[in-house]
Short mmCIF file of C-alpha atoms in Angstrom, two decimals:
data_model
loop_
_atom_site.label_atom_id
_atom_site.label_comp_id
_atom_site.label_asym_id
_atom_site.label_seq_id
_atom_site.Cartn_x
_atom_site.Cartn_y
_atom_site.Cartn_z
CA MET A 1 0.03 0.20 -0.09
CA LEU A 2 2.65 2.21 0.94
CA LYS A 3 4.89 1.31 -2.21
CA LEU A 4 8.08 1.05 0.01
CA ASN A 5 11.01 -0.02 -1.63
CA LYS A 6 14.11 -1.86 0.09
CA SER A 7 16.02 1.40 0.79
CA HIS A 8 13.21 2.36 3.02
CA VAL A 9 13.32 -0.44 5.32
CA LEU A 10 15.78 -0.89 8.11
CA TRP A 11 16.00 -4.81 8.78
CA LYS A 12 17.80 -6.02 11.81
CA GLY A 13 18.73 -9.89 11.34
CA GLY A 14 19.74 -12.29 14.12
CA THR A 15 23.40 -11.68 13.10
CA THR A 16 23.29 -7.94 12.95
CA ASN A 17 25.59 -6.19 15.50
CA LYS A 18 23.28 -3.84 17.80
CA ALA A 19 25.77 -1.29 18.08
CA GLN A 20 26.40 -0.97 14.21
CA PHE A 21 22.47 -1.29 13.78
CA VAL A 22 21.97 1.88 16.22
CA LYS A 23 24.51 3.68 14.15
CA VAL A 24 22.56 2.70 10.95
CA LEU A 25 19.43 4.03 12.60
CA GLN A 26 21.11 7.31 13.84
CA SER A 27 22.36 8.26 10.33
CA ALA A 28 19.07 7.51 8.64
CA ILE A 29 17.30 9.81 10.96
CA ALA A 30 19.85 12.36 10.65
CA ALA A 31 19.35 12.27 6.74
CA ILE A 32 15.55 12.58 7.21
CA MET A 33 16.12 15.50 9.60
CA LYS A 34 18.21 17.31 7.33
CA SER A 35 16.20 16.65 4.07
CA SER A 36 13.13 18.59 5.54
CA PRO A 37 14.16 21.97 7.01
CA LYS A 38 10.92 22.72 8.23
CA ARG A 39 10.95 22.78 12.30
CA VAL A 40 8.40 24.32 14.41
CA SER A 41 8.46 25.09 17.94
CA ILE A 42 5.90 23.47 20.54
CA GLU A 43 4.21 26.73 21.39
CA ALA A 44 4.05 27.30 17.41
CA MET A 45 2.35 24.36 17.16
CA ALA A 46 -0.33 26.09 19.38
CA GLU A 47 -1.75 27.59 16.42
CA THR A 48 -2.27 24.36 14.04
CA ALA A 49 -3.95 22.72 17.54
CA ARG A 50 -6.49 25.77 17.42
CA GLN A 51 -7.43 24.92 14.04
CA LEU A 52 -7.95 21.45 14.89
CA GLY A 53 -10.16 22.52 17.77
CA ILE A 54 -7.67 20.96 20.50
CA GLN A 55 -7.59 22.99 23.77
CA VAL A 56 -4.59 25.03 24.50
CA ASP A 57 -3.46 25.87 27.95
CA GLU A 58 -1.93 29.30 26.87
CA ASP A 59 -5.66 30.28 26.09
CA ASN A 60 -6.99 29.53 29.57
CA LYS A 61 -7.34 32.62 31.70
CA GLU A 62 -5.92 31.25 34.46
CA CYS A 63 -2.47 30.50 32.57
CA GLN A 64 -1.90 33.72 31.12
CA THR A 65 -1.13 35.96 34.20
CA PRO A 66 1.52 33.22 35.43
CA ASN A 67 2.84 33.15 32.38
CA THR A 68 3.87 36.90 32.00
CA TYR A 69 5.00 36.62 35.65
CA ALA A 70 7.33 33.77 34.99
CA LYS A 71 8.82 35.21 31.57
CA GLU A 72 9.33 38.46 33.29
CA ILE A 73 11.84 36.70 35.88
CA THR A 74 13.41 34.29 33.35
CA ALA A 75 13.63 36.94 30.47
CA GLN A 76 16.58 38.66 32.74
CA ILE A 77 18.46 35.34 33.09
CA LYS A 78 21.12 34.70 30.20
CA ASP A 79 24.02 33.51 31.85
CA VAL A 80 23.13 31.78 35.10
CA ALA A 81 26.15 31.60 37.25
CA LYS A 82 26.15 35.53 36.65
CA TYR A 83 22.55 35.97 37.63
CA LYS A 84 22.79 33.71 40.88
CA ARG A 85 25.85 36.16 41.47
CA GLU A 86 24.10 39.34 41.02
CA LYS A 87 20.46 38.76 41.63
CA LEU A 88 20.63 36.18 44.41
CA ARG A 89 23.39 37.86 46.41
CA LEU A 90 22.60 36.44 50.02
CA GLN A 91 23.66 33.05 48.73
CA GLY A 92 27.24 32.89 47.48
CA GLU A 93 30.33 33.52 49.63
CA THR A 94 28.31 35.26 52.45
CA TRP A 95 26.52 32.18 53.37
CA ARG A 96 29.47 29.83 52.72
CA ASN A 97 31.22 31.76 55.37
CA LEU A 98 28.07 32.05 57.56
CA ALA A 99 27.92 28.14 57.45
CA GLU A 100 31.49 28.03 58.50
CA VAL A 101 31.12 29.85 61.31
CA GLU A 102 28.14 28.32 62.60
CA LYS A 103 29.76 24.81 62.23
CA GLU A 104 32.72 26.27 64.23
CA LEU A 105 30.40 27.74 66.97
CA CYS A 106 29.56 23.95 67.53
CA ARG A 107 32.73 22.43 67.33
CA MET A 108 35.38 24.93 68.28
CA ARG A 109 38.28 23.08 66.24
CA LYS A 110 40.19 26.12 65.31
CA GLN A 111 40.16 27.91 68.80
CA GLY A 112 43.92 27.38 69.47
CA ASP A 113 45.21 29.51 72.52
CA THR A 114 42.39 32.02 72.72
CA PRO A 115 40.39 31.81 75.72
CA LEU A 116 37.01 30.00 75.14
CA GLU A 117 34.71 32.72 75.98
CA LYS A 118 36.67 35.21 74.21
CA TYR A 119 36.67 33.09 71.05
CA LYS A 120 33.17 32.30 71.26
CA SER A 121 32.15 36.16 71.34
CA GLN A 122 34.49 36.53 67.97
CA LEU A 123 32.73 34.24 66.51
CA LYS A 124 29.40 35.58 67.38
CA LYS A 125 30.63 39.02 66.43
CA LYS A 126 31.73 37.44 62.84
CA LEU A 127 28.33 35.78 62.47
CA MET A 128 26.16 39.04 63.46
CA ASP A 129 28.36 41.17 60.80
CA LEU A 130 27.62 38.74 58.22
CA HIS A 131 24.03 38.54 59.18
CA ALA A 132 24.20 42.35 58.98
CA GLN A 133 25.96 42.47 55.50
CA GLN A 134 22.94 40.08 54.13
CA ASN A 135 20.13 42.27 55.76
CA LYS A 136 21.50 45.28 53.75
CA HIS A 137 20.64 44.15 50.71
CA ASP A 138 17.17 44.71 49.18
CA LEU A 139 14.83 42.42 47.33
CA THR A 140 15.72 42.67 43.60
CA ASP A 141 12.96 42.80 40.86
CA GLY A 142 12.91 39.22 39.89
CA LEU A 143 12.52 38.06 43.82
CA ILE A 144 9.54 40.61 44.23
CA THR A 145 7.86 39.32 41.04
CA PHE A 146 8.63 35.67 42.56
CA ILE A 147 6.94 36.53 46.07
CA THR A 148 4.08 38.32 44.16
CA GLY A 149 3.49 35.23 42.31
CA ILE A 150 3.62 32.39 45.15
CA ARG A 151 1.60 35.18 47.43
CA LEU A 152 -1.08 36.71 45.73
CA LEU A 153 -2.01 34.45 42.97
CA PRO A 154 -5.14 32.33 43.34
CA PRO A 155 -4.06 28.42 44.00
CA MET A 156 -4.52 27.29 40.09
CA GLU A 157 -2.63 30.16 38.83
CA LYS A 158 0.16 29.71 41.64
CA HIS A 159 0.55 26.03 40.08
CA TYR A 160 0.87 27.57 36.59
CA PHE A 161 3.19 30.10 37.80
CA LEU A 162 5.42 27.58 39.56
CA LYS A 163 5.48 25.14 36.43
CA TRP A 164 6.23 27.93 34.13
CA MET A 165 8.91 29.02 36.53
CA LYS A 166 10.15 25.48 36.31
CA PHE A 167 10.27 25.13 32.30
CA GLY A 168 11.82 28.27 32.16
CA LEU A 169 14.53 27.49 34.64
CA ASP A 170 15.12 24.23 33.23
CA HIS A 171 15.32 25.43 29.70
CA ILE A 172 18.07 28.13 30.56
CA THR A 173 19.89 25.60 32.67
CA ARG A 174 20.05 22.89 29.63
CA GLU A 175 21.36 25.66 27.17
CA ASN A 176 24.13 27.09 29.62
CA LEU A 177 25.38 23.46 30.69
CA SER A 178 25.34 22.13 27.21
CA LYS A 179 27.61 25.24 26.13
CA LEU A 180 29.82 24.31 29.14
CA TRP A 181 30.01 20.89 28.35
CA ASP A 182 30.97 21.59 24.80
CA GLN A 183 33.84 23.87 25.80
CA TYR A 184 34.68 21.28 28.46
CA LYS A 185 34.97 18.48 25.45
CA GLU A 186 36.93 20.78 23.45
CA LYS A 187 39.38 21.20 26.35
CA CYS A 188 39.69 17.89 26.93
CA LYS A 189 40.84 16.83 23.13
CA ASN A 190 43.51 19.30 23.61
CA SER A 191 44.82 17.86 26.64
CA LYS A 192 47.87 20.47 26.82
CA ASP A 193 45.53 23.01 28.41
CA ASP A 194 46.13 24.37 31.98
CA PRO A 195 44.56 22.28 34.63
CA LYS A 196 43.59 25.73 36.27
CA MET A 197 41.31 26.27 33.53
CA PHE A 198 39.65 22.78 33.91
CA ALA A 199 39.02 23.79 37.49
CA GLU A 200 37.38 27.08 36.78
CA LEU A 201 35.35 25.06 34.22
CA ASP A 202 34.16 22.78 36.84
CA LYS A 203 33.37 25.31 39.05
CA LEU A 204 31.12 27.11 36.47
CA ILE A 205 29.48 23.80 35.88
CA SER A 206 28.62 23.39 39.40
CA ALA A 207 27.19 26.79 39.64
CA SER A 208 25.40 26.65 36.49
CA SER A 209 22.16 24.55 38.03
CA LEU A 210 19.38 27.01 38.79
CA GLY A 211 16.02 25.85 39.67
CA LEU A 212 12.85 27.19 42.26
CA GLN A 213 14.86 25.96 45.13
CA HIS A 214 17.41 28.51 44.69
CA PHE A 215 14.49 31.24 45.01
CA MET A 216 12.74 30.03 47.84
CA CYS A 217 16.42 29.75 49.42
CA GLU A 218 17.35 33.26 48.95
CA LEU A 219 13.99 34.28 50.40
CA GLY A 220 14.98 32.05 53.48
CA GLN A 221 18.08 33.92 53.94
CA PHE A 222 16.47 37.18 54.05
CA TYR A 223 14.17 36.02 56.63
CA GLU A 224 17.13 34.30 58.55
CA ALA A 225 19.27 37.71 58.65
CA GLU A 226 15.98 39.66 59.70
CA CYS A 227 15.46 37.33 62.55
CA SER A 228 19.08 37.48 63.66
CA MET A 229 18.89 41.54 63.65
CA VAL A 230 16.04 41.23 65.81
CA LYS A 231 17.15 38.80 68.05
CA GLU A 232 20.45 41.09 68.53
CA GLY A 233 18.27 44.35 69.12
CA LYS A 234 19.41 45.87 66.11
CA MET A 235 15.93 45.94 64.70
CA ALA A 236 12.56 46.67 66.20
CA GLU A 237 9.92 44.23 65.68
CA SER A 238 7.71 46.93 63.91
CA GLN A 239 10.42 47.22 61.12
CA ARG A 240 10.25 43.62 59.95
CA GLN A 241 8.95 43.21 56.51
CA PHE A 242 9.50 39.17 55.81
CA THR A 243 7.44 37.59 58.51
CA HIS A 244 4.81 36.57 55.80
CA LEU A 245 7.36 34.30 54.07
CA PRO A 246 7.07 31.29 56.29
CA GLY A 247 3.47 31.40 55.80
CA ILE A 248 4.09 31.30 51.99
CA ALA A 249 6.49 28.62 52.20
CA ALA A 250 4.16 26.31 54.42
CA ASP A 251 1.20 27.05 52.07
CA LEU A 252 3.48 25.56 49.04
CA MET A 253 4.49 22.34 51.15
CA LEU A 254 0.53 21.75 51.58
CA GLU A 255 0.05 22.07 48.16
CA GLY A 256 2.70 19.39 47.29
CA PHE A 257 5.80 21.36 46.48
CA PRO A 258 9.05 20.10 48.00
CA MET A 259 11.12 22.20 50.49
CA GLU A 260 14.69 22.30 50.82
CA ILE A 261 15.79 21.50 54.24
CA ILE A 262 19.54 21.22 53.84
CA ASP A 263 21.34 23.45 51.21
CA GLY A 264 23.54 21.21 48.80
CA ASP A 265 26.01 24.16 47.61
CA VAL A 266 26.89 24.88 51.61
CA SER A 267 25.63 21.83 53.47
CA ASN A 268 23.89 23.96 55.66
CA ILE A 269 20.36 24.31 57.32
CA SER A 270 18.61 27.83 57.95
CA LEU A 271 17.34 26.70 61.15
CA GLN A 272 15.24 29.68 62.14
CA TRP A 273 13.65 29.52 58.68
CA VAL A 274 12.66 25.69 58.59
CA THR A 275 11.78 25.83 62.16
CA ASP A 276 9.18 28.70 61.42
CA VAL A 277 7.96 27.38 58.23
CA LEU A 278 7.31 23.93 60.00
CA SER A 279 5.62 25.99 63.00
CA GLN A 280 3.36 27.56 60.36
CA LEU A 281 2.44 24.19 58.53
CA HIS A 282 1.22 22.88 62.16
CA ALA A 283 -0.85 25.93 62.87
CA LYS A 284 -2.33 26.02 59.25
CA LEU A 285 -3.44 22.11 60.03
CA GLY A 286 -5.06 23.28 63.05
CA GLY A 287 -2.77 21.09 65.13
CA ARG A 288 -3.73 17.87 63.14
CA SER A 289 0.13 17.59 61.95
CA LYS A 290 0.92 13.98 63.21
CA ILE A 291 3.68 12.96 60.90
CA LEU A 292 5.68 10.08 60.13
CA VAL A 293 9.26 10.79 58.60
CA LEU A 294 10.62 8.63 56.02
CA THR A 295 13.72 9.24 54.48
CA VAL A 296 16.06 7.50 51.95
CA LEU A 297 19.92 7.25 52.32
CA GLY A 298 22.10 5.47 49.62
CA VAL A 299 25.36 5.88 47.49
CA GLN A 300 24.91 8.02 44.45
CA SER A 301 22.93 7.24 41.53
CA THR A 302 21.41 4.00 43.32
CA GLY A 303 17.87 5.38 42.07
CA LYS A 304 16.96 7.08 45.73
CA SER A 305 14.75 9.79 44.14
CA THR A 306 12.99 7.24 41.53
CA LEU A 307 12.44 4.70 44.32
CA LEU A 308 10.50 7.52 46.34
CA ASN A 309 8.74 8.87 43.07
CA THR A 310 7.63 5.14 42.50
CA MET A 311 6.48 4.72 45.71
CA PHE A 312 4.26 7.52 46.44
CA GLY A 313 3.91 9.06 42.72
CA LEU A 314 6.13 12.10 43.26
CA GLN A 315 7.87 14.15 41.36
CA PHE A 316 11.52 14.59 42.70
CA ALA A 317 14.08 15.55 40.09
CA VAL A 318 15.77 12.45 38.63
CA SER A 319 18.96 11.98 36.49
CA SER A 320 21.90 9.92 36.24
CA GLY A 321 24.98 11.33 38.15
CA ARG A 322 24.55 13.85 41.13
CA CYS A 323 21.11 15.27 40.84
CA THR A 324 19.68 16.06 44.26
CA ARG A 325 21.96 18.14 46.43
CA GLY A 326 21.37 18.63 49.92
CA ALA A 327 17.73 17.43 51.24
CA PHE A 328 14.38 18.00 50.02
CA THR A 329 11.25 16.95 51.74
CA LEU A 330 7.63 16.72 50.53
CA LEU A 331 4.45 16.42 52.28
CA ILE A 332 1.84 13.62 51.59
CA LYS A 333 -1.72 13.58 52.86
CA VAL A 334 -2.72 10.08 54.38
CA ALA A 335 -6.26 9.35 53.20
CA GLU A 336 -8.65 9.15 56.32
CA ASN A 337 -9.44 5.74 56.39
CA PHE A 338 -5.53 5.04 56.57
CA GLN A 339 -4.82 7.53 59.38
CA GLN A 340 -6.04 5.36 62.18
CA GLU A 341 -3.75 2.20 60.79
CA LEU A 342 -0.61 4.27 60.38
CA GLY A 343 -1.36 6.41 63.24
CA CYS A 344 -0.41 9.74 61.35
CA ASP A 345 -2.18 12.32 59.25
CA PHE A 346 0.68 12.98 57.01
CA ILE A 347 4.13 11.29 55.72
CA LEU A 348 6.96 13.55 55.10
CA VAL A 349 9.16 12.10 52.91
CA ILE A 350 12.88 13.14 52.63
CA ASP A 351 15.01 12.88 49.65
CA THR A 352 18.46 13.18 50.08
CA GLU A 353 21.70 13.57 47.78
CA GLY A 354 23.94 10.41 47.07
CA LEU A 355 26.60 9.74 49.34
CA LYS A 356 30.02 9.28 48.02
CA ALA A 357 29.61 11.82 45.27
CA PRO A 358 32.67 11.92 42.65
CA GLU A 359 33.13 15.51 42.94
CA LEU A 360 33.28 15.31 46.51
CA ALA A 361 35.90 12.50 46.87
CA LYS A 362 38.54 15.07 45.99
CA LEU A 363 37.84 17.31 49.33
CA GLU A 364 39.67 16.06 52.46
CA ASP A 365 36.52 16.27 54.38
CA SER A 366 34.16 14.41 52.00
CA TYR A 367 33.58 11.76 54.42
CA GLN A 368 32.71 14.31 57.11
CA HIS A 369 30.12 15.56 54.64
CA ASP A 370 28.46 12.09 54.56
CA ASN A 371 28.62 11.63 58.01
CA GLU A 372 26.74 14.86 58.86
CA LEU A 373 24.04 14.00 56.41
CA ALA A 374 23.64 10.23 57.46
CA THR A 375 23.43 11.40 61.15
CA LEU A 376 21.06 14.04 60.59
CA VAL A 377 18.78 12.02 58.31
CA ILE A 378 18.48 9.24 60.54
CA GLY A 379 17.86 11.42 63.57
CA LEU A 380 15.05 13.04 61.78
CA SER A 381 13.24 10.05 60.40
CA ASP A 382 11.10 7.48 61.88
CA ILE A 383 11.88 5.02 59.00
CA THR A 384 15.05 5.20 56.97
CA ILE A 385 15.36 3.40 53.92
CA LEU A 386 18.93 2.35 53.00
CA ASN A 387 19.19 1.93 49.24
CA MET A 388 21.46 -0.45 47.53
CA ALA A 389 22.45 -0.62 43.95
CA MET A 390 22.23 -4.42 43.11
CA GLU A 391 23.11 -6.81 45.61
CA ASN A 392 26.29 -5.52 46.59
CA ALA A 393 26.46 -3.73 49.96
CA THR A 394 30.31 -2.89 49.71
CA GLY A 395 29.83 0.61 48.71
CA MET A 396 27.31 1.34 51.60
CA LYS A 397 29.89 -0.24 54.24
CA ASP A 398 31.56 2.86 55.32
CA VAL A 399 28.08 4.55 55.40
CA LEU A 400 26.51 1.50 57.62
CA GLN A 401 29.30 2.64 60.35
CA ILE A 402 27.84 6.23 60.59
CA VAL A 403 24.35 4.86 60.42
CA VAL A 404 25.10 2.46 63.41
CA HIS A 405 26.51 5.65 65.18
CA ALA A 406 23.48 7.28 64.45
CA PHE A 407 21.47 4.85 65.81
CA LEU A 408 23.16 4.35 69.11
CA ARG A 409 22.91 8.20 69.71
CA MET A 410 19.09 8.00 68.65
CA GLU A 411 18.73 5.15 71.50
CA LYS A 412 20.19 7.68 74.02
CA ILE A 413 17.57 9.99 73.75
CA GLY A 414 14.91 7.45 73.69
CA LYS A 415 14.14 7.69 69.81
CA LYS A 416 13.72 4.13 68.24
CA THR A 417 14.19 4.39 64.63
CA ASN A 418 13.12 1.92 62.06
CA CYS A 419 15.79 0.69 59.19
CA GLN A 420 14.82 -1.02 56.16
CA PHE A 421 17.47 -2.28 53.59
CA VAL A 422 16.22 -2.33 49.63
CA HIS A 423 18.06 -3.99 47.10
CA GLN A 424 17.34 -2.35 43.82
CA ASN A 425 17.73 -3.61 40.19
CA VAL A 426 17.73 -7.34 41.34
CA SER A 427 15.75 -8.83 38.48
CA ASP A 428 16.38 -12.55 39.19
CA VAL A 429 13.33 -14.15 40.69
CA SER A 430 15.84 -16.50 42.75
CA ALA A 431 17.64 -13.38 44.26
CA HIS A 432 16.12 -13.70 47.47
CA GLU A 433 17.47 -17.54 48.11
CA GLN A 434 20.50 -16.77 46.32
CA ASN A 435 21.63 -14.08 48.58
CA MET A 436 20.66 -15.38 52.05
CA ARG A 437 24.54 -15.69 52.66
CA ASP A 438 25.30 -12.27 51.54
CA ARG A 439 22.54 -11.35 53.79
CA LYS A 440 23.66 -13.10 56.87
CA HIS A 441 27.20 -11.83 55.94
CA LEU A 442 25.62 -8.24 56.09
CA LEU A 443 23.79 -9.01 59.37
CA GLU A 444 27.50 -10.10 60.85
CA GLN A 445 29.06 -7.24 59.58
CA LEU A 446 26.29 -4.97 61.25
CA ASN A 447 26.79 -6.59 64.62
CA GLU A 448 30.33 -6.29 64.46
CA MET A 449 30.47 -2.74 63.52
CA THR A 450 27.75 -1.99 66.45
CA LYS A 451 30.03 -3.68 69.08
CA ALA A 452 32.89 -1.60 67.59
CA ALA A 453 30.75 1.62 67.70
#
């Protein structure tokens, strides 16, 4: 019927090599794409869709205002790293310094010969100066539009706004990253290039991700700095202008958007911000906020986010190799008929970044970063899922030692945490039987570690 000749059909016989067949397919598709120069963007397709009587989101009243808001913000972003430096000013170097001072206040590692009280007051003064420095900044235009979008738009429009923002930011990030990757590939070909240049490019690639969490994080920093100024008596309660922000974040959580509790770039928690958001959440639920906390922990790229997405139908970002940075939390309402059975009104799911990340491996305190994350996550959760890729537990061995320590500390304060081991990507039906020895071995190792700890 189609009058096809042999050249129109690609045929894979039993003896054809798969890799070669893929190459043939690729070149055939490339040839077709070159031969027809007509390309249409998805937005331009809307015109044809209207003629065919297909409904288009963009014609919807509820979609138009949010779209203009989102475009107003994303139109300013050309170079992601530059935008973050100039417009999201509270996050860069200042926050990295803040995080270091806060950690030092708890650990007192560089005290040296300085008397304790004097060293403490020096650190507190440093902390205060950094907060004051943050507090001097005003909200940029983009942030004002962002706050207006998530604060004043009706729920349906707010959802559209956040989706448009996500699409816009993802598109910009993709373009930025592909350019940088191309540069990196070029430099790799010419191996005589200066190692410093690679380090610079590496930094740029790390700094070139931009998402909604960066905007929320900036608001958290504004709030945190203001709280600190009020606490120190440098600002009157009546002068505060960010008191409404935790309420906005709590609303977003109730509507199913993830909230960042640990920032991945500086591995720090904005304590005051997170506390106030959760207090607001409790108030908005009228006290009916009994929560079961479930967390997933595992080596990078073992499919932690995918596991949570599959279990609960969520939308945590997934991709191979270092996707989640820090820890994100999402609220899931438990259906009323299950509330009795589970003994909670909500499940709070925490998705964490992968342990043993290659880009952290070259830093001397990478193990410390993993320890902090594992301890914190187990301390917060009622159920921890330890995620293993395939059947092999050796990658998790170091982490298990940390986990044991964390469990022992929890025991001391009378908190019983539950730990589940999940082996992913084990397709063989007989795997359970076959791995009995490995499981026994793992249990023995855990017992030994517990004794040592």
